[in-house]
XYZ file of C-alpha atoms in Angstrom:
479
model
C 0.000 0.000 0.000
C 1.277 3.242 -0.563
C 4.587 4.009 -0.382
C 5.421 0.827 2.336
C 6.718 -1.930 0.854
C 9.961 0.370 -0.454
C 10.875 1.975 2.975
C 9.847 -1.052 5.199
C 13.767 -0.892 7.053
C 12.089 2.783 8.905
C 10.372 3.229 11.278
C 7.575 5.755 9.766
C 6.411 5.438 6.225
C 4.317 7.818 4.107
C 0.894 6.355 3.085
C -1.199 7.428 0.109
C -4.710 9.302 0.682
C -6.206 5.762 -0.492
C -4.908 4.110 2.557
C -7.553 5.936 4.661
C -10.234 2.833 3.913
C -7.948 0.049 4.929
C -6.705 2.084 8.533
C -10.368 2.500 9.201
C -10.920 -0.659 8.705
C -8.209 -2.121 10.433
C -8.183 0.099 13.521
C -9.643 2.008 15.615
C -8.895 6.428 16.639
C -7.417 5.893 19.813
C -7.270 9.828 20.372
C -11.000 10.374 19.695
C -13.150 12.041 21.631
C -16.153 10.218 21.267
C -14.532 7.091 22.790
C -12.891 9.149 25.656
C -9.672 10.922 24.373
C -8.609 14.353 26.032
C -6.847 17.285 25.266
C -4.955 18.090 28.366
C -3.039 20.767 27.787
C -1.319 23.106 24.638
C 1.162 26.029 24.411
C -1.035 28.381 22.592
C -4.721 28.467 21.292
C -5.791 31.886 20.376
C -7.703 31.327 16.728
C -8.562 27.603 17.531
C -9.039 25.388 20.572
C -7.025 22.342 21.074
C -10.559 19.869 21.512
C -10.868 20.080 18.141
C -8.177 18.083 17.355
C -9.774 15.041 18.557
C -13.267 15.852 17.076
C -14.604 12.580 15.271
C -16.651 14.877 12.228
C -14.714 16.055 9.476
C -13.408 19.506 9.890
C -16.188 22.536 8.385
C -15.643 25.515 7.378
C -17.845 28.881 8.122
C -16.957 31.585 6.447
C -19.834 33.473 8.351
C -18.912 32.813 11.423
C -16.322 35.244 13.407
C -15.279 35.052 17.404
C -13.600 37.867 19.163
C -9.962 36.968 17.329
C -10.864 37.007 14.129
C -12.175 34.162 11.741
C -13.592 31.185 13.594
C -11.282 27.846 12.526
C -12.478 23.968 13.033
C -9.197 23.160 14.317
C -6.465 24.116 16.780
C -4.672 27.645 15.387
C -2.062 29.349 17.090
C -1.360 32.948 17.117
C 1.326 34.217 14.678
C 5.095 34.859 14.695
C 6.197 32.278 17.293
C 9.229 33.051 18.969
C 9.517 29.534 20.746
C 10.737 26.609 17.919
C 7.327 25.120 18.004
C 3.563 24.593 20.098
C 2.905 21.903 21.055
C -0.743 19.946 21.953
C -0.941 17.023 24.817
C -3.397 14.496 24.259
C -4.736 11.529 26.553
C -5.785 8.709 24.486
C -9.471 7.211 24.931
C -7.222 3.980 25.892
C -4.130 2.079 26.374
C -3.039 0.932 22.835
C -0.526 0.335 20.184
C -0.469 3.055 17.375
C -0.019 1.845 14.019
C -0.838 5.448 12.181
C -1.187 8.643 11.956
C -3.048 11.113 10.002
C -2.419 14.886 10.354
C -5.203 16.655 8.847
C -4.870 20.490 8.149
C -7.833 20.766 5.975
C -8.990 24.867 5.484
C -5.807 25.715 6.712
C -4.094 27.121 3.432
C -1.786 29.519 4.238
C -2.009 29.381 8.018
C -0.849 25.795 8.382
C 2.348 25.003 9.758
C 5.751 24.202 8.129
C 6.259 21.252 9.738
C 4.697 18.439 12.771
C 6.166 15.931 14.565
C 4.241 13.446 16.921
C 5.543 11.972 20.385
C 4.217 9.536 22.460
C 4.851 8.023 26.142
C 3.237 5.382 28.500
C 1.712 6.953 32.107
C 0.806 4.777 34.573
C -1.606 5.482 37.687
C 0.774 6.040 40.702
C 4.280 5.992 38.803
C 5.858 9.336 38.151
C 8.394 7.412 35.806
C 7.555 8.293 32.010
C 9.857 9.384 29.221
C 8.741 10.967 25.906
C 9.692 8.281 22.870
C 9.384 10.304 19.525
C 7.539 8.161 16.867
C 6.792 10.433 13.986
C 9.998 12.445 13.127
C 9.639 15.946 11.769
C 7.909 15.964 8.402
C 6.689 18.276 5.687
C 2.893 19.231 5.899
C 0.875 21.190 2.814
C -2.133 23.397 3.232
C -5.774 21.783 3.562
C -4.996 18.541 3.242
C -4.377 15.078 4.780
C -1.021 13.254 5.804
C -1.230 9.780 6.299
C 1.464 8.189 8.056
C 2.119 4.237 9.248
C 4.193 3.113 11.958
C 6.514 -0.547 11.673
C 4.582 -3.315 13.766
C 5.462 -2.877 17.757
C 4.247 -4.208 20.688
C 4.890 -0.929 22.449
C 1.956 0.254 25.000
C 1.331 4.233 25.018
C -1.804 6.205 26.696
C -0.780 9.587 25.705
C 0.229 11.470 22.767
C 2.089 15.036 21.832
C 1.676 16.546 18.747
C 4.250 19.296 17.879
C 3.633 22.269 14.869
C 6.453 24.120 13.542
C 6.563 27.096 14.179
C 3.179 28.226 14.594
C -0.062 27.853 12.569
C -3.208 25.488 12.149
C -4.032 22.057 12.446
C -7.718 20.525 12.060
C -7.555 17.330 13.262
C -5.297 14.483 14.171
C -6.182 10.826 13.680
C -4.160 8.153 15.744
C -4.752 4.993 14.716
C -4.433 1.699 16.756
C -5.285 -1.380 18.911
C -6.632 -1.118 22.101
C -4.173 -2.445 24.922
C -5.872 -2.403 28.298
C -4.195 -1.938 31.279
C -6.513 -3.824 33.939
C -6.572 -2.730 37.396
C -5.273 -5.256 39.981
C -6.460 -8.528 40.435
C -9.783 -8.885 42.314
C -10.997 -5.227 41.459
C -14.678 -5.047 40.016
C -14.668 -2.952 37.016
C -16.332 -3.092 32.980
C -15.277 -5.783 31.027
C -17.828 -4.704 28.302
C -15.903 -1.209 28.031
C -14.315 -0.406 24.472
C -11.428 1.111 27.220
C -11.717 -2.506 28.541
C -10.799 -4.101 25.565
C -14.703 -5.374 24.960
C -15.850 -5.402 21.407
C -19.641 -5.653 19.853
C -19.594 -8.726 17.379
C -22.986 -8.285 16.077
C -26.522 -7.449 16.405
C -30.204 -7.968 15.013
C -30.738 -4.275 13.988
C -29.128 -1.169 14.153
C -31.435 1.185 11.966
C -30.976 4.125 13.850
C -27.744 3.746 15.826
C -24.460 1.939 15.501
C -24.423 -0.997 18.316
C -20.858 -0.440 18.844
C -22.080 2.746 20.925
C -23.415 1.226 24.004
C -19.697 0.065 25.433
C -18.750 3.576 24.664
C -16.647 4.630 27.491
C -18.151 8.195 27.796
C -21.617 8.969 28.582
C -24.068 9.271 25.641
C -24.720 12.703 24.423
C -28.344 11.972 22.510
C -30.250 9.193 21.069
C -28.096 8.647 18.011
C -24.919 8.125 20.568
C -26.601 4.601 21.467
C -27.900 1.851 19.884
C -31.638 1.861 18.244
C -33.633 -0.738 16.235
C -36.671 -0.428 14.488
C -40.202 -0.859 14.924
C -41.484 -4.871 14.979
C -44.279 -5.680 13.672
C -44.142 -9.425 14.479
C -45.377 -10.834 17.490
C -42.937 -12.454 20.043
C -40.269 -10.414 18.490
C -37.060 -9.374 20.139
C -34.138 -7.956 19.433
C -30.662 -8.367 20.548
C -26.303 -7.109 20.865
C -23.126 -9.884 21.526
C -20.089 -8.476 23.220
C -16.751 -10.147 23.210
C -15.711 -8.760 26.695
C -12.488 -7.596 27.387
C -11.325 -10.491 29.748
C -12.899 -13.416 30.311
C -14.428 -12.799 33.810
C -17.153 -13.387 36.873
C -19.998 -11.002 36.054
C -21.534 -9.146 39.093
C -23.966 -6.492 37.999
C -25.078 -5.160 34.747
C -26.135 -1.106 34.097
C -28.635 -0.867 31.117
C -28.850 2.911 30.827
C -31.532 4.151 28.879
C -30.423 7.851 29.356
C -32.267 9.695 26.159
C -34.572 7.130 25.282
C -38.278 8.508 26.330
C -41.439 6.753 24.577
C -38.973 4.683 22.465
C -37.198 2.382 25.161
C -37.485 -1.540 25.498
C -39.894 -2.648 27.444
C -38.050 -5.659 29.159
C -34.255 -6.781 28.810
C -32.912 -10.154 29.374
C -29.120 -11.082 29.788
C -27.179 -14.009 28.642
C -23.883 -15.024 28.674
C -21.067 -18.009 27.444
C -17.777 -18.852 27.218
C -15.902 -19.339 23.888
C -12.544 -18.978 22.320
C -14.126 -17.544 18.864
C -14.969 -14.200 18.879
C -18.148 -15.103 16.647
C -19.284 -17.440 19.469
C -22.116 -18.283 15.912
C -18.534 -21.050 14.818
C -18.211 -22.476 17.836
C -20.590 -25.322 17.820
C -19.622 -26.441 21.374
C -21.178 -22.810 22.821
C -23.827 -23.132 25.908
C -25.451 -19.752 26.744
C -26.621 -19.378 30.283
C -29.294 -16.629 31.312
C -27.842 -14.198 33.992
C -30.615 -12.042 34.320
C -34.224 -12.962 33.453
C -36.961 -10.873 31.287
C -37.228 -7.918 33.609
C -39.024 -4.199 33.156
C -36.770 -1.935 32.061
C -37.196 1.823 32.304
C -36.659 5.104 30.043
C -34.569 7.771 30.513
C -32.745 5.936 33.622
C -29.289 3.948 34.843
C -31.261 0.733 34.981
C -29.306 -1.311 37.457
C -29.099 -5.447 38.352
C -27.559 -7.463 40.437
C -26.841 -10.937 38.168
C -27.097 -14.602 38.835
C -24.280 -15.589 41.764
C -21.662 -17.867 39.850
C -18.656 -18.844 40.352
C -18.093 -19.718 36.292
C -16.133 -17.129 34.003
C -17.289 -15.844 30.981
C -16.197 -14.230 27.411
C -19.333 -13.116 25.806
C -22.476 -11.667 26.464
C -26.023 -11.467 25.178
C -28.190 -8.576 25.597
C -31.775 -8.910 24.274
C -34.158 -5.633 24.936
C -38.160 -6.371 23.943
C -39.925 -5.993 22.213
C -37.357 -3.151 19.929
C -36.540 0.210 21.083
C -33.029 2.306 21.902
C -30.157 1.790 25.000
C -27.597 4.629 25.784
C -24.759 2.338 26.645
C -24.188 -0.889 28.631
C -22.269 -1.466 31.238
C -21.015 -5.540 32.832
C -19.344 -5.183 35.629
C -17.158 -8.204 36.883
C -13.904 -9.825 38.353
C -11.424 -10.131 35.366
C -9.998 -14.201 35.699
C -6.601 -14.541 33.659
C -6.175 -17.023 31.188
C -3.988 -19.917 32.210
C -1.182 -19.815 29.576
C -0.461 -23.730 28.400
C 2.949 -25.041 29.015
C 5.359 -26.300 26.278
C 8.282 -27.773 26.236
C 11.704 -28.109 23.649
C 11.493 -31.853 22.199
C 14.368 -32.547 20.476
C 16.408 -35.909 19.369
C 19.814 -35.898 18.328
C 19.815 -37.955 14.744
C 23.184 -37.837 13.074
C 24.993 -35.352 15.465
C 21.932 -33.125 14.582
C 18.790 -31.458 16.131
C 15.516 -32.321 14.943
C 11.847 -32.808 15.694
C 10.871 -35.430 17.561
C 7.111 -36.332 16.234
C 6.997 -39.525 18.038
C 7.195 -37.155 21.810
C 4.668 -34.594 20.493
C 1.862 -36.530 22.439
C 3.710 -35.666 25.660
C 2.993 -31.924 25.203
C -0.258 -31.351 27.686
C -1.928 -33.300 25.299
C -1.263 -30.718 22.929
C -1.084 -30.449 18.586
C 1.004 -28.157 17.131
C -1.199 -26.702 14.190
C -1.383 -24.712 11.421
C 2.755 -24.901 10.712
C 3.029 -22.550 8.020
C 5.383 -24.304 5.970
C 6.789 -24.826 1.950
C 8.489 -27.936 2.178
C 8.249 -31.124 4.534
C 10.888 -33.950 4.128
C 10.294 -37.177 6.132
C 13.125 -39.647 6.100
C 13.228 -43.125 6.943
C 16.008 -44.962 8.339
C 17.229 -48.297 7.411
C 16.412 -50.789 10.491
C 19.941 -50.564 12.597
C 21.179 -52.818 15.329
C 17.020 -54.339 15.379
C 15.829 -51.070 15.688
C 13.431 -49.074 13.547
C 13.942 -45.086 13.665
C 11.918 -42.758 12.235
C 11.964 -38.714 12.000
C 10.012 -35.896 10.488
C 12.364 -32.887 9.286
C 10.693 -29.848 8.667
C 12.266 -27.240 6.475
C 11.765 -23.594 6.286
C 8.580 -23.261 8.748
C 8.321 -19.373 8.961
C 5.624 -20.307 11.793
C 3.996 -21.520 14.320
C 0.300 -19.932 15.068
C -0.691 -21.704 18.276
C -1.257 -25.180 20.629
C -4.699 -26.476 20.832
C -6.079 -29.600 22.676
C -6.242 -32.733 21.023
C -6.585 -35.622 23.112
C -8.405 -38.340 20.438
C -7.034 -37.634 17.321
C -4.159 -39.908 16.016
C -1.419 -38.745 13.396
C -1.978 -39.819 10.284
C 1.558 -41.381 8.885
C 1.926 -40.583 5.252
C 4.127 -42.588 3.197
C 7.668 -41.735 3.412
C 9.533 -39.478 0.779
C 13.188 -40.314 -0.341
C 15.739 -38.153 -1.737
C 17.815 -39.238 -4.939
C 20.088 -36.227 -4.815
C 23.547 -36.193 -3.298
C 23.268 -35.069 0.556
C 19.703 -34.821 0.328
C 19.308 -36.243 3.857
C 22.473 -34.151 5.573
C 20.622 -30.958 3.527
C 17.556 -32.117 4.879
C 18.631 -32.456 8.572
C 20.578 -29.143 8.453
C 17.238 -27.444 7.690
C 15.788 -29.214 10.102
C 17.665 -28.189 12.921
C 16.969 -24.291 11.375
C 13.456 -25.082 11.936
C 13.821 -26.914 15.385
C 14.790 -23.260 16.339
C 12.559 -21.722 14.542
C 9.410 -23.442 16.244
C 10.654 -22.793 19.573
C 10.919 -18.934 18.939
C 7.342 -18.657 17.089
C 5.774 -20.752 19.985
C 7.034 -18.095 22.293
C 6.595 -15.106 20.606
C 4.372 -12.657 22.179
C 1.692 -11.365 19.878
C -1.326 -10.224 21.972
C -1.717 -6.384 21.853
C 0.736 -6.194 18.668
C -0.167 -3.354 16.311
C 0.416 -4.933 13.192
C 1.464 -2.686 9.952
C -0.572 -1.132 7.681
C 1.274 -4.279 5.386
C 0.194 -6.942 7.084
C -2.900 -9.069 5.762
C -6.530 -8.453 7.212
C -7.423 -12.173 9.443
C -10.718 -13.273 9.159
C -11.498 -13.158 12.490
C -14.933 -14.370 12.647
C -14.728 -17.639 10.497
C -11.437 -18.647 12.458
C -11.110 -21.323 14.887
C -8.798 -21.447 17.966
C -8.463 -24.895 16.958
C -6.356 -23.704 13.838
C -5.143 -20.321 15.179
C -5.684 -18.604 18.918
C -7.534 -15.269 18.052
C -5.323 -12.193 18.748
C -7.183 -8.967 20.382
């Protein structure tokens, strides 16, 4: 995409305006105000305010419109002739997250734009004072009224705020950072949203949303009017109902739930209901294993209000949720409030067998793994090599050549390995090639099963994952 693929060995790349569809896609804003960014703080606003940076509607323009300084700008404008080398604007991000983007948007500012930007970014923590600065977008050219898309390298790197820098004075409309939420959760045993975008929670689907996006109810700000929340329309048909799913956050004990119907007057549900399950899709509609359990039954539900109840006592965790509202009508936002359980991580251990003064795969221990199949190798070429019977034994090992990876371990305690028949090699020291590449991949397997890739912002590069046909029987779902 873009300009990528030929500056891949930097850190920052320049993206083309046609980008914009495929980062929208792929992430989320994690600066916008709508899903709880702030601007804290800038060095100078006297044409434009720094809040509307971090506005999620396109920039306007109002020719008509004048305040006490002179024009009136949909952006953040500094005064003139800057003695300083630049301003500067802080912003706190809606939520922990990698950042895999930018875009630095100085639409109607022709002529009063700035010369140059740069972007910063560090991680704050509640109660540590320790934080450094770590610059991320380097100093780079910006044109009048219009938009400058710019992609980070993959990182795992955490940040939760951001500091955008304009050289040496001028106007900026808006600034986009795109990313993947990485929640920071609050000490074990605390009782706190799971459903929460800021959580990590994400709606998967609904029945309707005709007159508001479903994705609004786990909103982590209040809702402003009835098109901030989630709507459906009118049914017609009797015993109708209509319902949300939410991947939480963390799978987790659910307490209490908050239906808040703040807006909705005359056009609220009637009754909600509240289910829940525990799956490792995050379409829980794949997993044909899924049992849904009723937490809350059909209760009255009323408009306008925080609509507060205490759930079923359990001591079972959970991933998803159901909420169904009858017979139709409009929420604010949702909240679930629970005890976040960590995932037990499985174990693995090295197997290897020394075959020729070589390292290689042992397929014959692979049952000894917690019961555990390595799947989905992504691999071009698999050798298997047979030995002659020696000293009135039989020997037998797999090498594997040039595996690039290794997605994930999933439980398999019936299935038997298939043997297919063995390969030979014609070609002069086929086998010693063979078992050189397969002590390569030996290593290889051991760093891709330990490679950390939850909360990874992949780049702009990387290909889009299906991640509601997938099963965590072929590949564990990354958040």
């Amino acid at each position: 995409m873009g300009q990528v693929q030929s500056r891949q060995d930097e850190s920052y790349f320049k993206l083309e305006s046609s980008d914009k569809v495929a980062l929208e896609k792929k992430y989320i804003d994690l600066a916008s105000a709508n899903k709880g960014g702030k601007v804290l703080e800038t060095s100078d606003e006297l044409f434009g305010e720094g809040f509307h940076l971090i506005k999620d509607d396109p920039a306007i323009e109002d020719k008509n419109r004048e305040t006490a300084n002179g024009f009136w700008k949909d952006g953040w404008e500094t005064r003139r002739h800057n003695k300083d080398a630049h301003h500067t604007a802080t912003i706190q991000l809606a939520s922990a997250g990698t950042i895999a983007g930018f875009d630095v948007d100085t639409s109607f500012f022709d002529g009063s734009h700035p010369a140059f930007a740069s972007i910063e970014a560090c991680l704050i923590v509640k109660g540590e004072e320790d934080y450094q600065w770590r610059e991320l977008l380097p100093k780079i050219p910006l044109s009048g009224n219009s938009h400058h898309y710019y992609g980070l390298q993959a990182s795992d790197d955490i940040y939760t705020h951001v500091r955008l820098n304009m050289y040496p004075d001028g106007g900026i409309a808006r600034l986009r950072v795109f990313g993947n939420i990485s929640p920071i959760f609050p000490k074990d045993g605390t009782v706190f949203d799971l459903a929460s975008l800021a959580s990590g929670g994400v709606v998967v689907k609904s029945s309707d949303d005709r007159y508001g996006k479903p994705s609004n109810i786990i909103l982590p700000v209040p809702g402003v009017n009835t098109r901030d929340g989630w709507q459906t329309r009118r049914s017609r048909v009797e015993g109708h109902h209509d319902w949300v799913e939410i991947k939480l956050g963390a799978s987790g004990q659910l307490k209490q739930v908050e239906v808040d119907s703040t807006h909705f007057r005359g056009n609220n549900p009637d009754f909600i209901s509240l289910d829940a399950c525990k799956s490792e899709y995050k379409d829980v509609q794949y997993d044909p294993e899924v049992k849904w359990v009723q937490l809350l039954s059909k209760t009255d539900v009323e408009g306008d209000k925080k609509n507060i109840f205490e759930l079923s006592s359990t001591d079972d965790a959970y991933t998803h949720v159901r909420l169904n509202i009858y017979p139709d009508g409009g929420i604010s936002r949702l909240r679930v409030y629970g005890i976040r359980v960590p995932e037990i991580e499985p174990e693995t251990s090295e197997v290897t067998t020394a075959v020729e003064g070589l390292k290689m795969v042992d397929t014959s221990a692979l049952s000894g793994l917690s019961s555990a199949t390595l799947v989905e190798l992504d691999e071009r070429e698999t050798v298997e090599v047979e030995e002659e019977k020696k000293a009135g034994k039989d020997v037998k090992a797999t090498l594997i050549s040039e595996v690039s990876s290794v997605t994930t371990l999933v439980e398999n305690d019936t299935e038997e390995v298939e043997e297919e028949p063995v390969k030979r090699t014609n070609k002069r020291g086929g086998r010693a090639k063979a078992a050189g590449a397969a002590a390569v991949a030996a290593v290889k397997l051991t760093a891709a099963a330990k490679k950390k890739t939850k909360g990874r912002s992949a780049s702009v590069l990387d290909e889009d994952e299906d991640a509601t046909t997938s099963s965590p029987r072929t590949k564990r779902t990354r958040e």
